[in-house]
Amino acid sequence: MLEMMAEDAVSIYMMGDMFDFWFEYYSRDKSKKEFAPLFRTIRRIVKSGIHVHYFTGNHDMWTFGGLASLTGMEVHYDPCTIKRYGKTLYLAHGDGLTPFDLESFYPREVQRKIKHFQTLRKIFHNEFLQFCFRCLPPKVGNKIGYGWAARSRRKELDNPCPFKGENNEELVLFAKEEEKLGNHRDFYIFGHRHIELDLQLEKGARVIILGDCFRQWTYAKLDHHGNLSLHNFEPEETHQDA
Ligand SMILES: [Mn+2]
């Protein structure tokens, strides 16, 4: 997919959670070797003059410089607003982005769920706890991390969560709130939710949620006229020899 994009891209933006679990320890983690072919490809693309950006997600925020130095990508830990071809784009993985005013949007039960996720997110971002986890032997840390990721994957498979509608989907509500506050963007682009969404808001903004890169292989393309379109990559077509 990356090689296909590299044929005519100026920049490539990956919206995070490309890894089930990514953590950089103080000691050497031999299991990272399995990503060598991916990293070689990214390095080659970067070397060819294409800017490659990575937005960390909630499964791979624990990079402390390693991912950038292994690949040459620019790693972003926070959402970014960029301007390309006359359009303004808000780019973020999407975890933790909820409308500020939870009470007016959600019933109490949903508010509780969101607050629970926010607490967990604070724990995951805590620098002291990150320091402690970095001291663990990679084998132990990975067992915990991959175990957690597998549990959440199973939960999602057992209980898939399709588009909740524009009055309930947190990322849509977040974008609407931004527009209301006067922070206009032409496109809001997110990952995180594993659903494909291309939604036009009233004020001309569009919310794009990119599906995934294991079933739907979704990507968005912004051409030099500023038109944005969604596509699905078909791996078989170009990778019969892989
Ligand atoms: Mn995510």
mmCIF file of C-alpha atoms and ligand atoms in Angstrom:
data_model
loop_
_atom_site.group_PDB
_atom_site.id
_atom_site.type_symbol
_atom_site.label_atom_id
_atom_site.label_comp_id
_atom_site.label_asym_id
_atom_site.label_seq_id
_atom_site.Cartn_x
_atom_site.Cartn_y
_atom_site.Cartn_z
ATOM 1 C CA MET A 1 0.000 0.000 0.000
ATOM 2 C CA LEU A 2 2.794 2.409 0.910
ATOM 3 C CA GLU A 3 4.671 1.571 -2.259
ATOM 4 C CA MET A 4 1.565 2.274 -4.330
ATOM 5 C CA MET A 5 1.166 5.635 -2.586
ATOM 6 C CA ALA A 6 4.809 6.486 -3.092
ATOM 7 C CA GLU A 7 4.339 6.389 -6.850
ATOM 8 C CA ASP A 8 2.825 9.879 -6.881
ATOM 9 C CA ALA A 9 2.624 11.200 -3.312
ATOM 10 C CA VAL A 10 4.281 14.367 -2.048
ATOM 11 C CA SER A 11 3.565 13.481 1.585
ATOM 12 C CA ILE A 12 2.113 10.445 3.314
ATOM 13 C CA TYR A 13 0.306 10.678 6.649
ATOM 14 C CA MET A 14 -0.321 7.575 8.722
ATOM 15 C CA MET A 15 -3.050 8.080 11.274
ATOM 16 C CA GLY A 16 -1.811 5.808 14.041
ATOM 17 C CA ASP A 17 -2.436 2.418 15.623
ATOM 18 C CA MET A 18 -0.609 0.703 12.805
ATOM 19 C CA PHE A 19 0.795 -1.471 15.588
ATOM 20 C CA ASP A 20 -1.277 -3.558 17.961
ATOM 21 C CA PHE A 21 1.203 -2.567 20.622
ATOM 22 C CA TRP A 22 4.372 -0.538 20.287
ATOM 23 C CA PHE A 23 6.552 0.236 23.254
ATOM 24 C CA GLU A 24 10.196 1.288 23.460
ATOM 25 C CA TYR A 25 12.032 -0.124 26.469
ATOM 26 C CA TYR A 26 15.412 0.762 27.940
ATOM 27 C CA SER A 27 16.717 -2.646 26.949
ATOM 28 C CA ARG A 28 16.834 -4.125 23.479
ATOM 29 C CA ASP A 29 13.594 -5.611 22.202
ATOM 30 C CA LYS A 30 14.356 -8.349 19.695
ATOM 31 C CA SER A 31 10.674 -8.797 18.816
ATOM 32 C CA LYS A 32 10.778 -5.477 16.928
ATOM 33 C CA LYS A 33 12.747 -7.284 14.219
ATOM 34 C CA GLU A 34 9.500 -8.473 12.655
ATOM 35 C CA PHE A 35 8.857 -4.926 11.452
ATOM 36 C CA ALA A 36 12.165 -4.688 9.583
ATOM 37 C CA PRO A 37 10.607 -5.085 6.096
ATOM 38 C CA LEU A 38 8.038 -2.347 6.836
ATOM 39 C CA PHE A 39 10.710 -0.021 8.160
ATOM 40 C CA ARG A 40 12.957 -0.678 5.160
ATOM 41 C CA THR A 41 10.102 0.313 2.856
ATOM 42 C CA ILE A 42 9.398 3.501 4.802
ATOM 43 C CA ARG A 43 13.093 4.454 4.854
ATOM 44 C CA ARG A 44 13.271 3.963 1.100
ATOM 45 C CA ILE A 45 10.207 6.178 0.582
ATOM 46 C CA VAL A 46 11.600 8.895 2.869
ATOM 47 C CA LYS A 47 14.927 8.741 1.044
ATOM 48 C CA SER A 48 13.169 9.255 -2.277
ATOM 49 C CA GLY A 49 12.090 12.687 -1.011
ATOM 50 C CA ILE A 50 8.539 11.979 0.204
ATOM 51 C CA HIS A 51 7.635 13.334 3.635
ATOM 52 C CA VAL A 52 6.212 10.564 5.773
ATOM 53 C CA HIS A 53 4.319 11.498 8.935
ATOM 54 C CA TYR A 54 3.069 9.296 11.719
ATOM 55 C CA PHE A 55 0.382 10.222 14.243
ATOM 56 C CA THR A 56 0.591 8.058 17.329
ATOM 57 C CA GLY A 57 -2.573 6.256 18.402
ATOM 58 C CA ASN A 58 -3.652 4.748 21.685
ATOM 59 C CA HIS A 59 -1.810 1.482 20.942
ATOM 60 C CA ASP A 60 1.489 2.972 19.857
ATOM 61 C CA MET A 61 1.949 6.275 21.696
ATOM 62 C CA TRP A 62 4.934 4.856 23.575
ATOM 63 C CA THR A 63 7.591 5.816 21.107
ATOM 64 C CA PHE A 64 10.382 7.873 22.586
ATOM 65 C CA GLY A 65 12.319 8.584 19.434
ATOM 66 C CA GLY A 66 12.791 5.006 18.233
ATOM 67 C CA LEU A 67 10.141 4.911 15.549
ATOM 68 C CA ALA A 68 11.395 8.191 14.084
ATOM 69 C CA SER A 69 15.018 7.067 13.993
ATOM 70 C CA LEU A 70 14.215 3.589 12.645
ATOM 71 C CA THR A 71 12.159 4.943 9.752
ATOM 72 C CA GLY A 72 12.925 8.619 9.139
ATOM 73 C CA MET A 73 9.249 9.469 9.659
ATOM 74 C CA GLU A 74 8.178 12.608 11.448
ATOM 75 C CA VAL A 75 6.237 11.423 14.495
ATOM 76 C CA HIS A 76 3.369 13.565 15.856
ATOM 77 C CA TYR A 77 2.049 13.022 19.355
ATOM 78 C CA ASP A 78 -0.703 15.607 19.092
ATOM 79 C CA PRO A 79 -3.265 16.612 16.465
ATOM 80 C CA CYS A 80 -2.066 18.986 13.765
ATOM 81 C CA THR A 81 -3.777 21.494 11.520
ATOM 82 C CA ILE A 82 -2.060 21.814 8.174
ATOM 83 C CA LYS A 83 -2.705 23.686 4.960
ATOM 84 C CA ARG A 84 -2.316 21.942 1.608
ATOM 85 C CA TYR A 85 -3.490 23.020 -1.838
ATOM 86 C CA GLY A 86 -5.644 25.775 -0.392
ATOM 87 C CA LYS A 87 -7.409 23.494 2.078
ATOM 88 C CA THR A 88 -7.151 23.296 5.838
ATOM 89 C CA LEU A 89 -6.868 19.825 7.292
ATOM 90 C CA TYR A 90 -7.160 18.769 10.903
ATOM 91 C CA LEU A 91 -5.272 15.530 11.401
ATOM 92 C CA ALA A 92 -5.463 13.334 14.483
ATOM 93 C CA HIS A 93 -5.648 9.690 15.426
ATOM 94 C CA GLY A 94 -8.825 10.550 17.299
ATOM 95 C CA ASP A 95 -8.598 8.876 20.709
ATOM 96 C CA GLY A 96 -9.480 11.260 23.493
ATOM 97 C CA LEU A 97 -11.202 13.766 21.211
ATOM 98 C CA THR A 98 -14.663 14.330 22.568
ATOM 99 C CA PRO A 99 -16.854 17.387 22.649
ATOM 100 C CA PHE A 100 -15.937 19.547 25.621
ATOM 101 C CA ASP A 101 -19.499 19.670 26.851
ATOM 102 C CA LEU A 102 -20.162 15.961 27.512
ATOM 103 C CA GLU A 103 -23.235 16.536 29.668
ATOM 104 C CA SER A 104 -25.268 18.145 26.925
ATOM 105 C CA PHE A 105 -24.565 15.380 24.408
ATOM 106 C CA TYR A 106 -24.615 12.063 26.226
ATOM 107 C CA PRO A 107 -26.685 10.143 28.726
ATOM 108 C CA ARG A 108 -24.940 9.504 32.008
ATOM 109 C CA GLU A 109 -23.943 5.939 31.152
ATOM 110 C CA VAL A 110 -22.066 7.038 28.024
ATOM 111 C CA GLN A 111 -20.473 9.924 29.904
ATOM 112 C CA ARG A 112 -19.138 7.397 32.412
ATOM 113 C CA LYS A 113 -17.651 5.252 29.651
ATOM 114 C CA ILE A 114 -15.933 8.253 28.069
ATOM 115 C CA LYS A 115 -14.574 9.402 31.431
ATOM 116 C CA HIS A 116 -13.256 5.907 32.109
ATOM 117 C CA PHE A 117 -11.375 5.982 28.774
ATOM 118 C CA GLN A 118 -10.038 9.448 29.586
ATOM 119 C CA THR A 119 -8.697 8.237 32.941
ATOM 120 C CA LEU A 120 -7.025 5.264 31.283
ATOM 121 C CA ARG A 121 -5.544 7.631 28.726
ATOM 122 C CA LYS A 122 -4.078 9.796 31.508
ATOM 123 C CA ILE A 123 -2.501 6.717 33.076
ATOM 124 C CA PHE A 124 -1.005 5.650 29.730
ATOM 125 C CA HIS A 125 0.412 9.146 29.193
ATOM 126 C CA ASN A 126 1.834 9.482 32.696
ATOM 127 C CA GLU A 127 5.592 10.020 32.435
ATOM 128 C CA PHE A 128 6.498 8.319 35.695
ATOM 129 C CA LEU A 129 4.493 5.203 34.849
ATOM 130 C CA GLN A 130 6.015 5.195 31.375
ATOM 131 C CA PHE A 131 9.459 5.321 32.971
ATOM 132 C CA CYS A 132 8.585 2.288 35.148
ATOM 133 C CA PHE A 133 7.265 0.322 32.170
ATOM 134 C CA ARG A 134 10.362 1.161 30.137
ATOM 135 C CA CYS A 135 12.473 -0.532 32.821
ATOM 136 C CA LEU A 136 10.656 -3.841 32.336
ATOM 137 C CA PRO A 137 12.238 -6.628 30.304
ATOM 138 C CA PRO A 138 10.634 -6.303 26.836
ATOM 139 C CA LYS A 139 9.307 -9.853 27.024
ATOM 140 C CA VAL A 140 7.296 -9.048 30.146
ATOM 141 C CA GLY A 141 6.080 -5.670 28.896
ATOM 142 C CA ASN A 142 5.054 -7.068 25.529
ATOM 143 C CA LYS A 143 3.116 -9.870 27.140
ATOM 144 C CA ILE A 144 1.061 -7.321 29.034
ATOM 145 C CA GLY A 145 0.718 -4.967 26.067
ATOM 146 C CA TYR A 146 -0.158 -7.530 23.422
ATOM 147 C CA GLY A 147 -2.486 -9.268 25.867
ATOM 148 C CA TRP A 148 -4.334 -6.023 26.402
ATOM 149 C CA ALA A 149 -4.488 -5.336 22.648
ATOM 150 C CA ALA A 150 -5.810 -8.838 21.927
ATOM 151 C CA ARG A 151 -8.509 -8.394 24.542
ATOM 152 C CA SER A 152 -9.665 -5.135 23.010
ATOM 153 C CA ARG A 153 -9.569 -6.705 19.522
ATOM 154 C CA ARG A 154 -11.768 -9.595 20.731
ATOM 155 C CA LYS A 155 -14.142 -7.155 22.375
ATOM 156 C CA GLU A 156 -14.463 -5.276 19.096
ATOM 157 C CA LEU A 157 -15.081 -8.472 17.120
ATOM 158 C CA ASP A 158 -17.725 -9.680 19.578
ATOM 159 C CA ASN A 159 -19.292 -6.286 19.809
ATOM 160 C CA PRO A 160 -18.665 -4.288 16.640
ATOM 161 C CA CYS A 161 -19.526 -0.637 16.944
ATOM 162 C CA PRO A 162 -20.750 0.786 13.635
ATOM 163 C CA PHE A 163 -21.292 4.479 12.930
ATOM 164 C CA LYS A 164 -23.314 5.884 15.827
ATOM 165 C CA GLY A 165 -24.947 8.638 13.822
ATOM 166 C CA GLU A 166 -23.802 12.199 13.550
ATOM 167 C CA ASN A 167 -25.377 13.214 16.855
ATOM 168 C CA ASN A 168 -23.558 10.507 18.809
ATOM 169 C CA GLU A 169 -20.266 9.860 17.093
ATOM 170 C CA GLU A 170 -17.679 11.555 19.290
ATOM 171 C CA LEU A 171 -15.321 12.597 16.510
ATOM 172 C CA VAL A 172 -18.170 14.149 14.516
ATOM 173 C CA LEU A 173 -19.365 16.020 17.599
ATOM 174 C CA PHE A 174 -15.809 17.166 18.216
ATOM 175 C CA ALA A 175 -15.561 18.540 14.657
ATOM 176 C CA LYS A 176 -18.944 20.228 14.949
ATOM 177 C CA GLU A 177 -17.865 21.890 18.168
ATOM 178 C CA GLU A 178 -14.647 23.134 16.547
ATOM 179 C CA GLU A 179 -16.650 24.631 13.682
ATOM 180 C CA LYS A 180 -19.006 26.275 16.140
ATOM 181 C CA LEU A 181 -16.046 27.816 17.964
ATOM 182 C CA GLY A 182 -14.927 29.343 14.691
ATOM 183 C CA ASN A 183 -11.939 27.022 14.132
ATOM 184 C CA HIS A 184 -12.956 26.174 10.602
ATOM 185 C CA ARG A 185 -11.220 23.391 8.698
ATOM 186 C CA ASP A 186 -12.136 21.959 5.324
ATOM 187 C CA PHE A 187 -11.336 18.404 6.382
ATOM 188 C CA TYR A 188 -11.157 16.597 9.693
ATOM 189 C CA ILE A 189 -9.292 13.347 9.205
ATOM 190 C CA PHE A 190 -9.207 10.635 11.844
ATOM 191 C CA GLY A 191 -8.396 6.979 12.315
ATOM 192 C CA HIS A 192 -9.147 5.113 15.553
ATOM 193 C CA ARG A 193 -12.749 4.047 14.942
ATOM 194 C CA HIS A 194 -12.209 1.337 12.279
ATOM 195 C CA ILE A 195 -15.193 2.627 10.320
ATOM 196 C CA GLU A 196 -15.277 4.383 6.988
ATOM 197 C CA LEU A 197 -16.982 7.734 7.097
ATOM 198 C CA ASP A 198 -17.157 10.693 4.739
ATOM 199 C CA LEU A 199 -19.614 13.146 6.229
ATOM 200 C CA GLN A 200 -20.381 16.645 5.026
ATOM 201 C CA LEU A 201 -21.174 19.048 7.867
ATOM 202 C CA GLU A 202 -23.480 22.027 7.467
ATOM 203 C CA LYS A 203 -20.775 24.640 7.316
ATOM 204 C CA GLY A 204 -18.858 23.019 4.488
ATOM 205 C CA ALA A 205 -16.425 21.011 6.585
ATOM 206 C CA ARG A 206 -16.046 17.300 5.936
ATOM 207 C CA VAL A 207 -15.353 14.653 8.532
ATOM 208 C CA ILE A 208 -13.385 11.695 7.271
ATOM 209 C CA ILE A 209 -12.807 8.595 9.341
ATOM 210 C CA LEU A 210 -10.410 6.207 7.683
ATOM 211 C CA GLY A 211 -11.443 2.579 8.092
ATOM 212 C CA ASP A 212 -8.412 0.425 8.705
ATOM 213 C CA CYS A 213 -5.367 -1.136 7.158
ATOM 214 C CA PHE A 214 -6.172 -4.820 7.640
ATOM 215 C CA ARG A 215 -9.700 -5.382 6.258
ATOM 216 C CA GLN A 216 -10.836 -2.307 4.374
ATOM 217 C CA TRP A 217 -7.406 -0.883 3.503
ATOM 218 C CA THR A 218 -8.835 2.623 3.415
ATOM 219 C CA TYR A 219 -6.879 5.681 2.446
ATOM 220 C CA ALA A 220 -7.722 9.240 1.516
ATOM 221 C CA LYS A 221 -6.092 11.122 -1.285
ATOM 222 C CA LEU A 222 -5.868 14.905 -1.575
ATOM 223 C CA ASP A 223 -5.064 15.940 -5.123
ATOM 224 C CA HIS A 224 -3.351 19.181 -6.083
ATOM 225 C CA HIS A 225 -6.690 20.864 -6.824
ATOM 226 C CA GLY A 226 -7.634 20.314 -3.178
ATOM 227 C CA ASN A 227 -10.151 17.533 -3.886
ATOM 228 C CA LEU A 228 -10.238 14.785 -1.319
ATOM 229 C CA SER A 229 -11.402 11.273 -2.102
ATOM 230 C CA LEU A 230 -11.559 7.986 -0.218
ATOM 231 C CA HIS A 231 -10.223 4.758 -1.691
ATOM 232 C CA ASN A 232 -9.753 1.129 -0.795
ATOM 233 C CA PHE A 233 -6.480 -0.459 -1.645
ATOM 234 C CA GLU A 234 -6.698 -3.963 -3.047
ATOM 235 C CA PRO A 235 -3.598 -5.826 -1.966
ATOM 236 C CA GLU A 236 -4.010 -8.800 -4.343
ATOM 237 C CA GLU A 237 -3.873 -6.656 -7.448
ATOM 238 C CA THR A 238 -0.343 -5.453 -7.003
ATOM 239 C CA HIS A 239 1.143 -7.922 -4.562
ATOM 240 C CA GLN A 240 0.599 -11.298 -6.137
ATOM 241 C CA ASP A 241 4.255 -12.098 -5.660
ATOM 242 C CA ALA A 242 4.302 -11.156 -1.959
HETATM 243 MN MN MN B 1 -7.030 3.883 18.244
#
